Amino acid sequence: ADPVLDIKGLRTIFRVRGIEITAVHDIDLTVTAGETLALVGESGSGKSVTSLSVMRLLTRNIGKIAAGSIRLKSKNGAVRNLVSLDDETMRRIRGDDIGMVFQEPMSSLNPVFTIGDQISEPIRIHCGADRKTAMDAAVQLLHSVGIPDAKRRAGQYPHELSGGMRQRATIAMALACDPTLLIADEPTTALDVTIQAQILDLLLKLQRERGMAMLFITHNLGVVAEIAHRVAVMYTGRIVEEGPVGEVFGNPRHPYTMGLLASMPRLGDAARMKQDGEKLAAIPGVVPSLTNMPAGCAFSPRCKFAIDACRAAVPALEEVGPQHRSRCIRWQEI
Ligand code: ATP
Ligand code: MG
């Protein structure tokens, strides 16, 4: 199938106090309809910058797309390169073809408007519905994201809802115009554990029902296993491994992915570790600063497999299995 989102050679830079840093580079990613691609990696690896580049929401005058193309298929089937669109067209695409859900629901909700007003607004503006039709659709959406008593809730303000309910409301808002692509950046991180599971289930269900393409950003590998078809692992702004979730988690071909998997707590770990005094294997060393990158493979200073050749040049993303790629020259030996 044609991809809904097709990113090629994306490079995004930031200019801070006269110094230019490359936050993400060489990003190639595709997501097809009905598919969820998870973007994982430690804090600062470039997950949010990648999604902000797609949404064209980089901080003006600071962040800039320096290279590459981002092609998006709209509802009408038209494919456009978002990198070259003007701000006005881009504003229309956000909320129409791209739905967005962020970590903090209050960053998407306006405290002075009712939930119903905020969900019906994009339906009026983007989809051209009249006030009554839009409000009815908003109530229907609130119902479909599992908000009980949706009609009454539509008349309430954000502060009258719990955190979980607010995130459900922002999901309803993101879906209002039936987007082809849903971008969710750590959508459950700010919520209680029990609520997290409910929101994940909801996103999974909605994505299946609507056949959307979903770009899901998280640092939680457990969540990836539950929700995603494919996963891309990022380190210092580059994708280091990518492939079907079962393939990447079952047969990791990059030492960084292996480290992430080894430091992931499993069910029963807490009890067992208490007994044995055992600790989770953390990846030794620290993430290098983007202004002072090591030569060659950025992970080499922390990698127990590193050899001189690793420090000579940045490895290419190589095919290592079915739809499975790794940016490690020693992928066959590790
Ligand atoms: P987290 O898991 O903490 O959300 P992330 O993977 O989403 O991390 P990004 O927010 O994409 O990380 O940031 C990647 C890098 O881009 C940062 O380390 C920082 O150097 C740079 N960066 C991001 N936003 C800005 C900004 N507004 N100004 C300057 N540099 C920025
Ligand atoms: Mg982020």
Short mmCIF file of C-alpha atoms and ligand atoms in Angstrom, two decimals:
data_model
loop_
_atom_site.label_atom_id
_atom_site.label_comp_id
_atom_site.label_asym_id
_atom_site.label_seq_id
_atom_site.Cartn_x
_atom_site.Cartn_y
_atom_site.Cartn_z
CA ALA A 1 0.00 0.00 0.00
CA ASP A 2 1.07 3.60 -0.57
CA PRO A 3 2.33 5.15 2.62
CA VAL A 4 0.23 7.82 4.34
CA LEU A 5 3.42 9.34 5.72
CA ASP A 6 6.69 9.09 3.81
CA ILE A 7 9.73 10.85 5.29
CA LYS A 8 12.94 10.86 3.28
CA GLY A 9 16.32 12.23 4.32
CA LEU A 10 14.91 14.53 6.99
CA ARG A 11 17.39 16.78 8.74
CA THR A 12 16.25 19.31 11.32
CA ILE A 13 18.54 21.87 12.87
CA PHE A 14 18.35 24.32 15.76
CA ARG A 15 20.25 27.56 16.04
CA VAL A 16 20.94 28.41 19.66
CA ARG A 17 23.12 31.44 20.50
CA GLY A 18 24.73 31.35 17.09
CA ILE A 19 25.54 27.65 17.29
CA GLU A 20 23.82 25.32 14.87
CA ILE A 21 23.03 21.83 16.11
CA THR A 22 21.55 19.00 14.09
CA ALA A 23 18.79 17.48 16.22
CA VAL A 24 17.77 14.80 13.70
CA HIS A 25 19.39 13.57 10.51
CA ASP A 26 19.07 10.92 7.78
CA ILE A 27 15.52 10.15 8.90
CA ASP A 28 13.68 7.81 6.51
CA LEU A 29 10.31 6.62 7.79
CA THR A 30 7.05 5.41 6.30
CA VAL A 31 3.69 4.65 7.90
CA THR A 32 0.86 3.07 5.92
CA ALA A 33 -2.89 3.18 6.59
CA GLY A 34 -3.88 0.95 9.49
CA GLU A 35 -0.32 0.76 10.72
CA THR A 36 1.27 2.00 13.95
CA LEU A 37 4.93 2.95 13.91
CA ALA A 38 6.53 3.52 17.31
CA LEU A 39 9.45 5.88 17.72
CA VAL A 40 11.54 5.03 20.78
CA GLY A 41 14.78 6.22 22.34
CA GLU A 42 16.15 7.93 25.40
CA SER A 43 15.35 11.54 26.29
CA GLY A 44 16.87 13.94 23.75
CA SER A 45 17.19 11.34 20.96
CA GLY A 46 15.04 13.41 18.60
CA LYS A 47 11.63 11.74 18.77
CA SER A 48 9.65 14.92 19.37
CA VAL A 49 11.73 16.94 16.90
CA THR A 50 10.87 14.35 14.24
CA SER A 51 7.15 14.63 14.94
CA LEU A 52 7.28 18.43 15.27
CA SER A 53 8.96 18.51 11.85
CA VAL A 54 6.06 16.51 10.36
CA MET A 55 3.52 18.85 11.98
CA ARG A 56 5.65 21.85 11.00
CA LEU A 57 5.46 23.06 14.59
CA LEU A 58 9.15 23.80 15.12
CA THR A 59 9.87 26.91 17.14
CA ARG A 60 10.00 29.74 14.66
CA ASN A 61 13.47 31.21 14.01
CA ILE A 62 15.09 28.49 16.12
CA GLY A 63 14.19 25.15 14.58
CA LYS A 64 14.31 24.54 10.85
CA ILE A 65 13.98 21.66 8.41
CA ALA A 66 17.33 21.78 6.59
CA ALA A 67 16.91 18.83 4.22
CA GLY A 68 14.57 16.09 3.13
CA SER A 69 10.93 15.62 2.22
CA ILE A 70 7.83 14.73 4.24
CA ARG A 71 5.04 13.43 2.01
CA LEU A 72 1.54 13.10 3.40
CA LYS A 73 -1.45 11.50 1.74
CA SER A 74 -4.64 13.46 2.43
CA LYS A 75 -8.19 12.11 2.67
CA ASN A 76 -8.82 13.00 -0.97
CA GLY A 77 -5.78 10.92 -1.97
CA ALA A 78 -3.59 13.89 -2.86
CA VAL A 79 0.05 13.55 -1.81
CA ARG A 80 1.86 16.73 -0.75
CA ASN A 81 5.36 17.50 0.48
CA LEU A 82 4.73 19.27 3.80
CA VAL A 83 8.22 20.78 3.83
CA SER A 84 7.35 23.16 1.00
CA LEU A 85 3.84 24.19 2.06
CA ASP A 86 2.98 27.69 3.29
CA ASP A 87 1.89 28.23 6.90
CA GLU A 88 -1.78 28.75 6.03
CA THR A 89 -2.07 25.46 4.10
CA MET A 90 -0.17 23.72 6.87
CA ARG A 91 -2.58 25.07 9.49
CA ARG A 92 -5.43 23.52 7.52
CA ILE A 93 -3.66 20.17 7.26
CA ARG A 94 -3.11 20.03 11.01
CA GLY A 95 -6.44 19.07 12.52
CA ASP A 96 -7.76 18.03 9.12
CA ASP A 97 -5.39 15.36 7.77
CA ILE A 98 -3.12 15.13 10.84
CA GLY A 99 -4.56 14.61 14.33
CA MET A 100 -2.27 15.30 17.27
CA VAL A 101 -2.24 14.10 20.87
CA PHE A 102 0.42 15.33 23.28
CA GLN A 103 1.65 14.30 26.72
CA GLU A 104 -0.13 17.05 28.59
CA PRO A 105 -3.84 17.33 27.66
CA MET A 106 -4.03 20.91 28.93
CA SER A 107 -1.52 21.97 26.27
CA SER A 108 -4.16 21.16 23.63
CA LEU A 109 -7.21 22.35 25.57
CA ASN A 110 -8.21 25.95 26.12
CA PRO A 111 -9.37 26.47 29.73
CA VAL A 112 -11.95 29.16 28.85
CA PHE A 113 -13.99 27.16 26.31
CA THR A 114 -16.22 24.16 26.93
CA ILE A 115 -15.09 20.73 25.78
CA GLY A 116 -17.95 20.62 23.26
CA ASP A 117 -16.99 24.01 21.78
CA GLN A 118 -13.38 22.92 21.37
CA ILE A 119 -14.22 19.65 19.65
CA SER A 120 -16.92 21.13 17.43
CA GLU A 121 -14.73 24.05 16.32
CA PRO A 122 -12.48 22.06 13.97
CA ILE A 123 -15.57 20.28 12.62
CA ARG A 124 -17.07 23.67 11.69
CA ILE A 125 -13.85 25.19 10.38
CA HIS A 126 -12.25 22.25 8.59
CA CYS A 127 -15.28 20.20 7.65
CA GLY A 128 -17.69 23.08 7.05
CA ALA A 129 -20.51 21.85 9.32
CA ASP A 130 -23.05 24.22 10.90
CA ARG A 131 -23.06 24.84 14.65
CA LYS A 132 -25.74 22.31 15.61
CA THR A 133 -24.39 19.51 13.37
CA ALA A 134 -20.86 20.14 14.66
CA MET A 135 -21.97 20.00 18.31
CA ASP A 136 -23.91 16.78 17.72
CA ALA A 137 -20.80 15.30 16.10
CA ALA A 138 -18.69 16.45 19.06
CA VAL A 139 -21.01 14.70 21.52
CA GLN A 140 -20.89 11.57 19.37
CA LEU A 141 -17.07 11.73 19.36
CA LEU A 142 -16.94 12.14 23.15
CA HIS A 143 -19.13 9.08 23.40
CA SER A 144 -16.87 7.12 21.05
CA VAL A 145 -13.78 7.88 23.13
CA GLY A 146 -15.52 6.40 26.15
CA ILE A 147 -16.69 9.50 27.98
CA PRO A 148 -19.90 8.64 29.84
CA ASP A 149 -22.74 11.14 29.84
CA ALA A 150 -21.15 12.79 26.79
CA LYS A 151 -23.84 15.42 26.29
CA ARG A 152 -23.39 16.86 29.79
CA ARG A 153 -19.60 16.62 29.56
CA ALA A 154 -19.64 18.59 26.30
CA GLY A 155 -20.99 21.55 28.25
CA GLN A 156 -18.22 21.43 30.84
CA TYR A 157 -14.85 23.18 30.98
CA PRO A 158 -11.52 21.28 30.94
CA HIS A 159 -10.92 21.79 34.69
CA GLU A 160 -14.15 19.93 35.44
CA LEU A 161 -12.70 16.73 33.92
CA SER A 162 -10.15 14.30 35.37
CA GLY A 163 -6.75 13.90 33.68
CA GLY A 164 -7.81 10.71 31.93
CA MET A 165 -11.08 12.27 30.73
CA ARG A 166 -9.19 15.31 29.44
CA GLN A 167 -6.86 13.09 27.42
CA ARG A 168 -9.92 11.28 26.02
CA ALA A 169 -11.30 14.69 25.05
CA THR A 170 -8.08 15.69 23.25
CA ILE A 171 -8.19 12.37 21.40
CA ALA A 172 -11.77 13.17 20.35
CA MET A 173 -10.55 16.57 19.17
CA ALA A 174 -7.70 15.00 17.20
CA LEU A 175 -10.13 12.65 15.47
CA ALA A 176 -12.79 15.29 14.75
CA CYS A 177 -12.04 15.59 11.03
CA ASP A 178 -11.15 11.95 10.46
CA PRO A 179 -7.38 12.41 9.93
CA THR A 180 -5.33 10.01 7.82
CA LEU A 181 -2.43 10.32 10.27
CA LEU A 182 -2.54 10.43 14.06
CA ILE A 183 0.60 11.58 15.86
CA ALA A 184 0.71 10.74 19.57
CA ASP A 185 3.74 12.00 21.52
CA GLU A 186 3.94 10.27 24.93
CA PRO A 187 0.12 10.44 25.22
CA THR A 188 -0.05 8.42 28.44
CA THR A 189 3.12 9.50 30.27
CA ALA A 190 1.40 12.14 32.41
CA LEU A 191 -1.39 9.79 33.54
CA ASP A 192 -1.83 7.27 36.38
CA VAL A 193 -0.81 3.73 35.51
CA THR A 194 -4.36 2.34 35.41
CA ILE A 195 -5.53 5.24 33.25
CA GLN A 196 -2.49 4.78 30.96
CA ALA A 197 -3.64 1.27 30.06
CA GLN A 198 -7.17 2.52 29.30
CA ILE A 199 -5.93 5.29 27.02
CA LEU A 200 -3.62 2.85 25.19
CA ASP A 201 -6.51 0.43 24.66
CA LEU A 202 -8.60 3.31 23.36
CA LEU A 203 -5.94 4.45 20.87
CA LEU A 204 -5.42 0.88 19.68
CA LYS A 205 -9.18 0.42 19.16
CA LEU A 206 -9.66 3.76 17.37
CA GLN A 207 -6.66 3.19 15.13
CA ARG A 208 -8.01 -0.21 14.08
CA GLU A 209 -11.59 0.96 13.57
CA ARG A 210 -10.58 3.98 11.52
CA GLY A 211 -7.62 2.45 9.71
CA MET A 212 -5.48 5.51 10.43
CA ALA A 213 -1.73 5.59 10.16
CA MET A 214 -0.34 6.24 13.63
CA LEU A 215 3.04 7.62 14.65
CA PHE A 216 3.39 6.78 18.32
CA ILE A 217 6.20 8.25 20.39
CA THR A 218 7.22 6.69 23.68
CA HIS A 219 10.26 5.76 25.73
CA ASN A 220 8.42 2.71 27.08
CA LEU A 221 9.25 -0.51 25.20
CA GLY A 222 6.42 -2.36 26.95
CA VAL A 223 3.97 0.07 25.38
CA VAL A 224 5.60 -0.45 21.96
CA ALA A 225 5.12 -4.21 22.20
CA GLU A 226 1.44 -3.68 22.97
CA ILE A 227 0.51 -1.06 20.43
CA ALA A 228 2.88 -0.95 17.46
CA HIS A 229 3.42 -2.98 14.29
CA ARG A 230 6.84 -1.52 13.56
CA VAL A 231 9.40 0.27 15.69
CA ALA A 232 12.19 2.73 14.93
CA VAL A 233 14.86 3.14 17.62
CA MET A 234 16.52 6.56 17.76
CA TYR A 235 19.86 7.56 19.24
CA THR A 236 21.31 11.10 19.10
CA GLY A 237 19.05 12.10 16.23
CA ARG A 238 19.50 9.07 14.00
CA ILE A 239 17.51 5.89 13.54
CA VAL A 240 19.82 3.08 14.64
CA GLU A 241 17.44 0.16 14.17
CA GLU A 242 14.07 -0.29 12.53
CA GLY A 243 11.73 -3.15 11.76
CA PRO A 244 8.65 -5.15 12.74
CA VAL A 245 8.28 -5.12 16.54
CA GLY A 246 8.57 -8.92 16.91
CA GLU A 247 11.71 -8.97 14.76
CA VAL A 248 13.47 -6.02 16.49
CA PHE A 249 12.59 -7.13 20.04
CA GLY A 250 13.12 -10.84 19.37
CA ASN A 251 16.31 -10.48 17.35
CA PRO A 252 17.84 -7.04 18.03
CA ARG A 253 20.72 -6.24 15.67
CA HIS A 254 22.03 -3.05 17.30
CA PRO A 255 23.84 -2.93 20.68
CA TYR A 256 21.80 0.12 21.71
CA THR A 257 18.51 -1.72 21.17
CA MET A 258 19.93 -4.71 23.06
CA GLY A 259 20.82 -2.38 25.94
CA LEU A 260 17.36 -0.81 25.97
CA LEU A 261 15.73 -4.24 26.02
CA ALA A 262 18.02 -5.45 28.82
CA SER A 263 17.16 -2.43 30.98
CA MET A 264 13.43 -2.92 30.52
CA PRO A 265 11.71 -4.13 33.70
CA ARG A 266 9.69 -7.30 33.20
CA LEU A 267 6.73 -8.52 35.18
CA GLY A 268 7.97 -10.03 38.45
CA ASP A 269 11.35 -8.33 38.17
CA ALA A 270 10.81 -6.16 41.23
CA ALA A 271 10.09 -9.18 43.45
CA ARG A 272 12.94 -11.23 42.02
CA MET A 273 15.46 -8.40 42.30
CA LYS A 274 14.52 -7.90 45.94
CA GLN A 275 15.30 -11.56 46.56
CA ASP A 276 18.55 -11.72 44.63
CA GLY A 277 19.81 -8.19 45.15
CA GLU A 278 20.03 -8.17 41.34
CA LYS A 279 19.94 -4.93 39.35
CA LEU A 280 18.55 -4.20 35.92
CA ALA A 281 21.30 -3.93 33.33
CA ALA A 282 21.55 -0.23 32.48
CA ILE A 283 23.53 0.96 29.48
CA PRO A 284 26.88 2.23 30.82
CA GLY A 285 28.07 5.73 29.97
CA VAL A 286 26.10 8.80 28.98
CA VAL A 287 24.45 10.10 25.80
CA PRO A 288 26.94 12.41 24.04
CA SER A 289 26.06 16.08 23.61
CA LEU A 290 24.82 17.07 20.15
CA THR A 291 27.43 19.84 20.11
CA ASN A 292 30.25 17.40 20.78
CA MET A 293 29.57 14.18 18.91
CA PRO A 294 32.08 11.32 18.83
CA ALA A 295 33.56 10.34 15.46
CA GLY A 296 31.84 7.53 13.59
CA CYS A 297 29.06 5.63 15.32
CA ALA A 298 27.58 7.87 18.04
CA PHE A 299 27.00 4.86 20.28
CA SER A 300 30.59 3.55 20.01
CA PRO A 301 31.90 5.17 23.26
CA ARG A 302 29.25 3.19 25.21
CA CYS A 303 29.42 0.01 23.15
CA LYS A 304 31.23 -3.11 24.33
CA PHE A 305 31.42 -4.36 20.73
CA ALA A 306 33.07 -1.22 19.34
CA ILE A 307 36.21 -1.60 17.22
CA ASP A 308 38.33 0.98 15.34
CA ALA A 309 36.17 0.69 12.21
CA CYS A 310 33.14 1.85 14.27
CA ARG A 311 34.89 5.15 15.01
CA ALA A 312 35.93 5.71 11.39
CA ALA A 313 32.57 6.61 9.85
CA VAL A 314 28.86 6.80 10.69
CA PRO A 315 27.51 3.36 9.75
CA ALA A 316 24.75 3.15 7.15
CA LEU A 317 21.34 1.62 7.91
CA GLU A 318 21.81 -1.88 6.51
CA GLU A 319 19.25 -4.53 5.68
CA VAL A 320 19.68 -7.23 8.35
CA GLY A 321 16.46 -9.22 7.97
CA PRO A 322 12.94 -9.03 6.53
CA GLN A 323 12.09 -5.27 6.57
CA HIS A 324 14.67 -5.05 9.37
CA ARG A 325 17.53 -2.53 9.27
CA SER A 326 20.40 -1.72 11.64
CA ARG A 327 23.04 0.99 11.73
CA CYS A 328 25.73 -1.31 13.16
CA ILE A 329 28.64 -2.65 11.11
CA ARG A 330 28.93 -5.64 13.47
CA TRP A 331 25.27 -6.64 13.34
CA GLN A 332 26.18 -10.18 12.25
CA GLU A 333 28.52 -10.78 15.20
CA ILE A 334 26.68 -9.24 18.15
P1 ATP B 1 12.11 13.19 25.36
O1 ATP B 1 12.01 11.70 25.53
O2 ATP B 1 12.76 13.85 26.52
O3 ATP B 1 10.82 13.82 24.97
P2 ATP B 1 12.97 13.49 22.59
O4 ATP B 1 13.55 12.27 21.99
O5 ATP B 1 11.58 13.84 22.25
O6 ATP B 1 13.17 13.40 24.17
P3 ATP B 1 13.62 15.99 21.35
O7 ATP B 1 12.66 16.85 22.06
O8 ATP B 1 13.25 15.55 19.98
O9 ATP B 1 13.95 14.69 22.22
O10 ATP B 1 15.00 16.76 21.33
C1 ATP B 1 16.14 16.32 20.60
C2 ATP B 1 17.22 17.37 20.71
O11 ATP B 1 16.86 18.50 19.92
C3 ATP B 1 17.44 17.90 22.11
O12 ATP B 1 18.43 17.19 22.79
C4 ATP B 1 17.89 19.32 21.87
O13 ATP B 1 19.30 19.35 21.73
C5 ATP B 1 17.29 19.69 20.54
N1 ATP B 1 16.15 20.60 20.69
C6 ATP B 1 14.85 20.27 20.77
N2 ATP B 1 14.06 21.35 20.88
C7 ATP B 1 14.88 22.42 20.87
C8 ATP B 1 14.69 23.84 20.94
N3 ATP B 1 13.47 24.38 21.03
N4 ATP B 1 15.78 24.62 20.91
C9 ATP B 1 17.01 24.08 20.82
N5 ATP B 1 17.27 22.77 20.72
C10 ATP B 1 16.22 21.94 20.75
MG MG B 2 9.88 14.26 23.38
#
